[in-house]
Amino acid sequence: MIQINGKRLIDDIDRLSGIGLGEEGKRTRTAATDADKAGRDAVCTWMREAGMQITIDRVGNIFGVWDCAPEDHVDTAPLMLGSHIDTVINAGKYDGCLGVLAGIEVVRTMQENGITPDRPIVVAAFTNEEGVRYAPDMLGSLVFAGGMSADEALAVRGIDNTVLGEELARIGYAGKPCDLLTPCAFIELHIEQGPILYRENIRIGAVEDLQGIAWYEITVTGHQNHAGTTPTHMRCDAGLAAAKINIFLRKHCEMAGSRTVATVGTCSFEPNAVNVIPGKAIFTVDLRNPDEACLQAEEQALTDYLKELEQTDQVRITARRVSRFEPVVFDQGIVEKIESAARSRGLSCRRMTSGAGQDAQNLATICPTAMIFVPSVGGISHDPEEYTRDQDIINGANILLDIAVDITTRR
């Protein structure tokens, strides 16, 4: 049974993780920044060294194409592997990067073992998966899958008032319309970013579905007033109403049988003074559930509660839905291939739901798709303490290799 070069893959991860480290040692490679350019340059170099041809599409998605017998592959749908290399602010070093670098390593390993695929293999590094600088997140894969036009994406203005298209041009990654065929399948290797595999001491996650996600920005307007002279029963406290909404969400998640998770991730008060009752509270709500009907029900429950709270607390509430992704069910056949590959290598495996949004959810709208998870120690992600053991990285890459060989050498 062939094996990827584990040391080479770990070295690549370490090298990429050093790009974007600031003076305080904080790793940040948000989309279309100078640090992102440096990371892109490194990945493109490694792709070329692995014999791949580089294609950059209009929104800066990088595609490394290995087509070892082009004359035989005319109009043949490629297998696509990959993920992203952009990060959150003060990030760990595995999120996204593992899927891209493991894809390159799969190609190297197949070459070194004389395995000639009967269809092209494409390794993708999608633009702006994290959505930190530009919204929406998973923007590059969304455009590739046809869920957003390139023109619309390039016109997106970031949190720093930059324009994505202008920044991609500035760093040299404004490409051309992509002529890649729709993939025959897409496989994304990723760290779990959660605690399940680590807690249960399981080596491989065969990801069978992905949670639906609804993001809201909620504004509560009350009456700003003096914190000392206003009796409690005479207050219209926007801050208190915001807190009640947070508590309502938590209680809903704790109901028997609930698979919903909800998070109030940002919150600001106006005027934000220690001795002033807030006249306004603006905050975000992140709702997730792997079942579309349940997610819709949770959204409706939130809407109903907001109306109720307006009456009981004498406040005005507006809710703006910022983003919405339906739950995704991955390809059953590929999920079974992951389970079979794990068994063949003597690795424990369980089926899982992805709690995080991933590029795979967009690819699933155009081709058979699935994900491979490997454990995150302590379930920590989006943090410098994010860590996956070397052997788990190697295990996941070997499973990715097995699936790639299976799909590209048996038509």
Coordinates of C-alpha atoms in Angstrom, one line a residue:
M1 CA 0.0 0.0 0.0
I2 CA 1.6 3.3 -1.1
Q3 CA 2.1 6.1 1.4
I4 CA 2.4 9.8 1.1
N5 CA 5.7 11.4 2.1
G6 CA 4.7 12.5 5.6
K7 CA 7.8 14.5 6.4
R8 CA 7.5 16.5 3.2
L9 CA 3.9 17.3 3.8
I10 CA 4.6 18.4 7.4
D11 CA 7.5 20.5 6.2
D12 CA 5.2 22.2 3.7
I13 CA 2.6 23.0 6.4
D14 CA 5.3 24.4 8.6
R15 CA 6.7 26.6 5.8
L16 CA 3.3 27.9 4.8
S17 CA 2.5 28.6 8.5
G18 CA 5.5 30.9 8.7
I19 CA 3.9 33.2 6.1
G20 CA 1.9 35.9 7.6
L21 CA 3.4 35.9 11.0
G22 CA 3.5 39.4 12.4
E23 CA 6.0 40.9 14.9
E24 CA 4.1 39.5 17.8
G25 CA 4.0 36.1 16.3
K26 CA 0.3 36.3 15.2
R27 CA -0.5 34.5 12.0
T28 CA -2.8 36.4 9.7
R29 CA -3.3 35.8 6.0
T30 CA -6.6 37.4 5.2
A31 CA -7.7 37.4 1.6
A32 CA -5.9 39.4 -1.0
T33 CA -3.4 40.9 1.4
D34 CA 0.4 41.0 1.0
A35 CA 0.6 38.0 3.3
D36 CA -2.0 36.1 1.2
K37 CA 0.1 36.9 -1.9
A38 CA 3.2 35.4 -0.3
G39 CA 1.2 32.3 0.6
R40 CA -0.2 32.0 -2.9
D41 CA 3.2 32.4 -4.4
A42 CA 4.6 29.6 -2.3
V43 CA 1.7 27.3 -3.2
C44 CA 2.0 28.0 -6.9
T45 CA 5.7 27.3 -6.7
W46 CA 5.1 23.9 -5.1
M47 CA 2.4 23.1 -7.7
R48 CA 4.8 23.9 -10.5
E49 CA 7.5 21.8 -8.9
A50 CA 5.0 18.9 -8.9
G51 CA 4.4 19.2 -12.6
M52 CA 1.1 21.1 -12.5
Q53 CA -0.1 23.8 -14.8
I54 CA -1.4 26.9 -12.9
T55 CA -4.7 28.5 -13.8
I56 CA -6.0 31.5 -12.0
D57 CA -9.7 32.5 -12.5
R58 CA -11.2 35.9 -12.3
V59 CA -11.7 35.9 -8.5
G60 CA -8.2 34.6 -7.8
N61 CA -9.0 30.9 -7.3
I62 CA -5.8 28.9 -7.9
F63 CA -6.0 25.6 -9.8
G64 CA -3.0 23.4 -10.1
V65 CA -3.8 21.0 -13.0
W66 CA -1.9 17.7 -13.4
D67 CA -2.8 16.2 -16.7
C68 CA -0.1 13.6 -17.5
A69 CA -1.6 12.6 -20.8
P70 CA -3.5 15.7 -22.2
E71 CA -4.2 14.1 -25.6
D72 CA -6.2 11.3 -23.9
H73 CA -8.1 13.7 -21.6
V74 CA -9.9 15.9 -23.9
D75 CA -13.3 16.7 -22.4
T76 CA -12.6 14.4 -19.4
A77 CA -13.9 15.8 -16.1
P78 CA -11.1 16.2 -13.6
L79 CA -11.0 15.0 -10.0
M80 CA -10.6 18.1 -7.8
L81 CA -8.9 18.2 -4.4
G82 CA -8.3 21.2 -2.2
S83 CA -9.5 23.9 0.2
H84 CA -8.1 27.4 1.0
I85 CA -5.0 29.1 2.4
D86 CA -6.5 32.4 3.7
T87 CA -6.9 32.6 7.5
V88 CA -8.7 34.4 10.2
I89 CA -6.9 36.9 12.3
N90 CA -4.4 35.4 14.7
A91 CA -5.0 32.0 13.2
G92 CA -3.7 28.4 13.6
K93 CA -1.7 26.8 10.9
Y94 CA -3.9 23.8 9.7
D95 CA -7.3 25.2 8.8
G96 CA -7.7 25.1 5.0
C97 CA -4.0 24.7 4.3
L98 CA -4.0 21.0 5.0
G99 CA -6.5 20.3 2.2
V100 CA -4.4 22.3 -0.4
L101 CA -1.0 21.0 0.6
A102 CA -2.2 17.4 1.0
G103 CA -3.7 17.6 -2.5
I104 CA -0.2 18.6 -3.9
E105 CA 1.3 15.7 -1.9
V106 CA -1.1 13.3 -3.4
V107 CA 0.0 14.3 -6.9
R108 CA 3.6 14.0 -6.0
T109 CA 3.1 10.5 -4.5
M110 CA 1.2 9.2 -7.5
Q111 CA 4.0 10.5 -9.8
E112 CA 6.7 8.9 -7.7
N113 CA 4.9 5.6 -7.6
G114 CA 4.3 5.5 -11.4
I115 CA 0.5 5.8 -11.1
T116 CA -1.0 7.4 -14.2
P117 CA -4.5 8.7 -13.7
D118 CA -7.0 8.4 -16.6
R119 CA -8.4 11.8 -15.9
P120 CA -6.8 15.1 -14.8
I121 CA -6.3 15.9 -11.1
V122 CA -6.8 19.5 -10.0
V123 CA -5.7 21.0 -6.7
A124 CA -7.7 24.1 -5.8
A125 CA -6.9 26.9 -3.4
F126 CA -10.1 28.9 -3.2
T127 CA -10.2 32.7 -2.5
N128 CA -11.6 34.2 0.7
E129 CA -13.0 31.1 2.4
E130 CA -12.9 32.7 5.8
G131 CA -14.8 35.8 4.9
V132 CA -12.8 37.9 7.4
R133 CA -11.9 40.7 5.0
Y134 CA -14.7 40.3 2.4
A135 CA -18.2 38.9 2.7
P136 CA -19.6 36.4 2.0
D137 CA -17.3 33.7 3.3
M138 CA -16.5 30.8 0.9
L139 CA -16.6 33.5 -1.9
G140 CA -14.2 31.9 -4.3
S141 CA -15.8 28.5 -4.3
L142 CA -19.3 30.1 -4.4
V143 CA -18.3 31.9 -7.7
F144 CA -16.7 28.7 -9.1
A145 CA -19.9 26.8 -8.4
G146 CA -22.1 29.4 -10.1
G147 CA -23.7 30.7 -6.9
M148 CA -22.4 34.3 -7.4
S149 CA -21.2 36.1 -10.5
A150 CA -17.5 37.0 -10.7
D151 CA -18.5 40.6 -11.4
E152 CA -20.5 40.8 -8.2
A153 CA -17.7 39.2 -6.2
L154 CA -15.0 41.5 -7.6
A155 CA -17.0 44.5 -6.6
V156 CA -17.3 43.4 -2.9
R157 CA -16.0 46.1 -0.5
G158 CA -14.1 44.8 2.5
I159 CA -14.2 45.8 6.1
D160 CA -11.1 48.0 5.4
N161 CA -13.0 49.7 2.5
T162 CA -10.8 48.0 -0.1
V163 CA -12.4 46.4 -3.2
L164 CA -11.7 42.7 -3.8
G165 CA -11.1 43.0 -7.5
E166 CA -8.7 45.9 -7.0
E167 CA -6.7 44.0 -4.3
L168 CA -6.5 40.9 -6.4
A169 CA -5.0 42.9 -9.2
R170 CA -2.6 44.6 -6.8
I171 CA -1.2 41.3 -5.6
G172 CA -1.1 39.8 -9.1
Y173 CA -3.9 37.3 -8.7
A174 CA -6.6 38.8 -10.9
G175 CA -7.0 36.0 -13.4
K176 CA -9.1 35.2 -16.5
P177 CA -12.4 33.3 -17.0
C178 CA -11.9 29.7 -16.0
D179 CA -12.2 27.0 -18.7
L180 CA -12.0 24.0 -16.3
L181 CA -14.6 21.4 -16.8
T182 CA -17.0 20.7 -13.9
P183 CA -15.2 18.2 -11.7
C184 CA -16.2 14.5 -11.6
A185 CA -15.9 14.8 -7.8
F186 CA -14.4 17.1 -5.1
I187 CA -12.7 15.8 -2.0
E188 CA -11.7 18.2 0.8
L189 CA -9.3 17.0 3.6
H190 CA -9.7 19.2 6.7
I191 CA -9.1 19.3 10.4
E192 CA -12.3 18.8 12.3
Q193 CA -12.2 22.1 14.1
G194 CA -14.2 20.5 16.8
P195 CA -13.7 18.0 19.7
I196 CA -15.5 14.9 18.6
L197 CA -12.7 12.8 17.0
Y198 CA -10.2 13.8 19.6
R199 CA -12.5 13.1 22.5
E200 CA -13.6 9.7 21.1
N201 CA -10.0 8.8 20.0
I202 CA -11.1 8.2 16.4
R203 CA -8.6 8.8 13.6
I204 CA -10.8 9.6 10.6
G205 CA -14.1 11.3 10.1
A206 CA -16.2 10.5 7.0
V207 CA -18.2 13.7 6.7
E208 CA -21.7 12.9 5.4
D209 CA -23.3 16.3 5.7
L210 CA -22.8 19.9 6.6
Q211 CA -24.9 22.2 8.8
G212 CA -27.1 24.9 7.3
I213 CA -26.1 28.3 8.5
A214 CA -28.1 31.5 8.9
W215 CA -26.5 34.8 10.0
Y216 CA -28.4 37.7 11.3
E217 CA -27.6 41.3 12.3
I218 CA -30.1 42.4 14.9
T219 CA -30.6 46.0 16.1
V220 CA -32.5 46.7 19.3
T221 CA -33.5 50.3 19.9
G222 CA -34.6 51.4 23.4
H223 CA -34.2 54.7 25.2
Q224 CA -30.8 56.0 26.3
N225 CA -31.0 57.3 29.9
H226 CA -29.2 57.9 33.2
A227 CA -28.0 54.7 34.9
G228 CA -28.6 56.1 38.4
T229 CA -31.8 58.1 38.2
T230 CA -34.0 55.9 36.0
P231 CA -36.0 53.3 38.0
T232 CA -35.7 49.8 36.8
H233 CA -39.4 49.5 35.9
M234 CA -39.2 52.7 33.8
R235 CA -36.3 51.6 31.6
C236 CA -36.3 50.6 27.9
D237 CA -32.9 48.9 28.1
A238 CA -31.6 47.8 24.7
G239 CA -28.8 46.0 26.3
L240 CA -31.1 43.9 28.5
A241 CA -33.2 43.0 25.5
A242 CA -30.1 41.8 23.7
A243 CA -29.1 39.7 26.6
K244 CA -32.6 38.1 26.7
I245 CA -32.3 37.2 23.0
N246 CA -29.0 35.5 23.7
I247 CA -30.5 33.5 26.6
F248 CA -33.5 32.6 24.5
L249 CA -31.2 31.1 21.8
R250 CA -29.3 29.1 24.4
K251 CA -32.4 27.6 25.9
H252 CA -33.7 26.6 22.5
C253 CA -30.4 24.8 21.8
E254 CA -30.7 22.9 25.1
M255 CA -34.2 21.5 24.3
A256 CA -34.4 17.7 24.2
G257 CA -33.3 16.4 20.8
S258 CA -32.1 19.7 19.5
R259 CA -29.2 19.7 17.0
T260 CA -29.2 23.5 16.8
V261 CA -26.2 25.6 17.8
A262 CA -26.5 29.4 18.2
T263 CA -24.0 32.1 18.8
V264 CA -24.1 35.8 19.5
G265 CA -20.6 36.6 18.3
T266 CA -20.5 40.3 18.1
C267 CA -22.3 43.0 20.2
S268 CA -22.0 46.8 20.5
F269 CA -23.9 49.2 22.6
E270 CA -24.7 52.9 22.1
P271 CA -23.5 55.1 23.6
N272 CA -21.4 52.4 25.2
A273 CA -20.8 54.3 28.5
V274 CA -20.6 52.7 32.0
N275 CA -23.2 55.1 33.5
V276 CA -25.7 55.2 30.6
I277 CA -28.6 52.8 29.9
P278 CA -27.9 51.6 26.3
G279 CA -30.3 53.2 23.8
K280 CA -29.2 50.8 21.1
A281 CA -27.7 47.3 20.8
I282 CA -26.4 45.9 17.6
F283 CA -25.3 42.2 17.5
T284 CA -25.0 39.2 15.3
V285 CA -26.6 35.8 15.6
D286 CA -25.2 32.6 14.0
L287 CA -27.8 29.8 13.8
R288 CA -26.8 26.3 12.5
N289 CA -28.6 23.0 12.1
P290 CA -28.0 20.1 9.7
D291 CA -31.7 19.7 8.9
E292 CA -33.3 22.4 6.6
A293 CA -36.7 22.1 8.2
C294 CA -35.3 22.4 11.7
L295 CA -33.2 25.4 10.7
Q296 CA -36.2 27.1 9.2
A297 CA -38.2 26.4 12.4
E298 CA -35.4 27.9 14.5
E299 CA -35.4 31.1 12.4
Q300 CA -39.1 31.4 12.8
A301 CA -38.9 30.9 16.5
L302 CA -36.3 33.7 16.7
T303 CA -38.6 36.0 14.6
D304 CA -41.6 35.2 16.9
Y305 CA -39.6 35.9 20.0
L306 CA -38.3 39.2 18.7
K307 CA -41.9 40.3 18.1
E308 CA -42.8 39.2 21.6
L309 CA -39.9 41.1 23.1
E310 CA -40.9 44.3 21.4
Q311 CA -44.1 44.2 23.4
T312 CA -42.8 43.1 26.7
D313 CA -39.7 45.3 26.8
Q314 CA -41.1 48.3 24.8
V315 CA -38.2 48.3 22.4
R316 CA -38.0 48.3 18.6
I317 CA -36.2 45.4 16.9
T318 CA -35.0 44.9 13.3
A319 CA -33.4 41.7 12.1
R320 CA -31.4 41.6 8.8
R321 CA -30.4 38.2 7.4
V322 CA -26.8 38.6 6.3
S323 CA -26.1 35.2 4.9
R324 CA -27.9 31.9 4.4
F325 CA -26.6 28.4 3.4
E326 CA -28.8 25.4 3.3
P327 CA -27.6 22.1 4.8
V328 CA -25.6 19.9 2.5
V329 CA -25.7 16.1 2.2
F330 CA -22.5 14.8 0.7
D331 CA -22.2 12.0 -1.8
Q332 CA -23.0 8.6 -0.2
G333 CA -20.6 6.7 -2.6
I334 CA -17.6 8.9 -1.7
V335 CA -18.4 8.7 2.0
E336 CA -18.4 4.9 1.7
K337 CA -15.0 5.0 -0.1
I338 CA -13.6 7.0 2.8
E339 CA -14.9 4.4 5.3
S340 CA -13.5 1.6 3.2
A341 CA -10.1 3.3 2.9
A342 CA -9.9 3.8 6.6
R343 CA -10.7 0.1 7.2
S344 CA -8.0 -1.0 4.8
R345 CA -5.4 1.1 6.6
G346 CA -6.6 -0.1 10.0
L347 CA -7.8 3.3 11.1
S348 CA -10.9 3.9 13.2
C349 CA -13.6 5.9 11.4
R350 CA -17.0 7.4 12.1
R351 CA -19.5 9.4 10.1
M352 CA -19.8 13.0 11.0
T353 CA -21.5 16.3 10.4
S354 CA -19.4 19.4 9.6
G355 CA -20.2 22.1 12.1
A356 CA -18.3 24.7 10.1
G357 CA -19.0 26.0 6.7
Q358 CA -16.6 24.7 4.0
D359 CA -15.8 25.2 0.4
A360 CA -17.1 21.6 -0.1
Q361 CA -20.6 22.8 0.5
N362 CA -20.5 25.0 -2.7
L363 CA -18.8 22.3 -4.8
A364 CA -21.6 19.8 -3.7
T365 CA -24.0 21.8 -5.8
I366 CA -22.2 20.9 -9.0
C367 CA -20.5 17.5 -8.4
P368 CA -20.3 14.5 -6.1
T369 CA -18.5 15.8 -3.0
A370 CA -17.4 14.7 0.5
M371 CA -14.9 15.6 3.2
I372 CA -12.3 13.8 5.3
F373 CA -11.8 15.0 8.9
V374 CA -8.8 14.4 11.1
P375 CA -8.7 15.2 14.8
S376 CA -8.2 18.7 16.3
V377 CA -6.5 18.3 19.6
G378 CA -8.8 19.8 22.3
G379 CA -11.2 20.8 19.5
I380 CA -9.4 24.1 19.2
S381 CA -9.5 26.0 15.9
H382 CA -9.3 29.6 14.6
D383 CA -6.7 30.1 17.3
P384 CA -2.9 29.9 17.5
E385 CA -3.3 26.8 19.8
E386 CA -5.0 24.9 16.9
Y387 CA -3.1 21.6 16.6
T388 CA -3.4 18.3 14.8
R389 CA -0.8 15.6 15.4
D390 CA 1.6 14.8 12.6
Q391 CA 0.4 11.2 12.4
D392 CA -3.2 12.3 12.1
I393 CA -2.2 14.6 9.2
I394 CA -0.4 11.7 7.5
N395 CA -3.4 9.4 8.1
G396 CA -5.8 11.9 6.5
A397 CA -3.5 12.5 3.5
N398 CA -3.2 8.7 2.9
I399 CA -6.9 8.4 2.9
L400 CA -7.1 11.3 0.4
L401 CA -4.5 9.5 -1.7
D402 CA -6.5 6.2 -1.7
I403 CA -9.7 8.0 -2.8
A404 CA -7.8 9.9 -5.5
V405 CA -6.3 6.7 -6.9
D406 CA -9.6 4.9 -6.8
I407 CA -11.5 7.6 -8.6
T408 CA -8.8 8.4 -11.3
T409 CA -7.7 4.9 -12.2
R410 CA -11.1 3.1 -12.5
R411 CA -13.5 4.5 -15.0

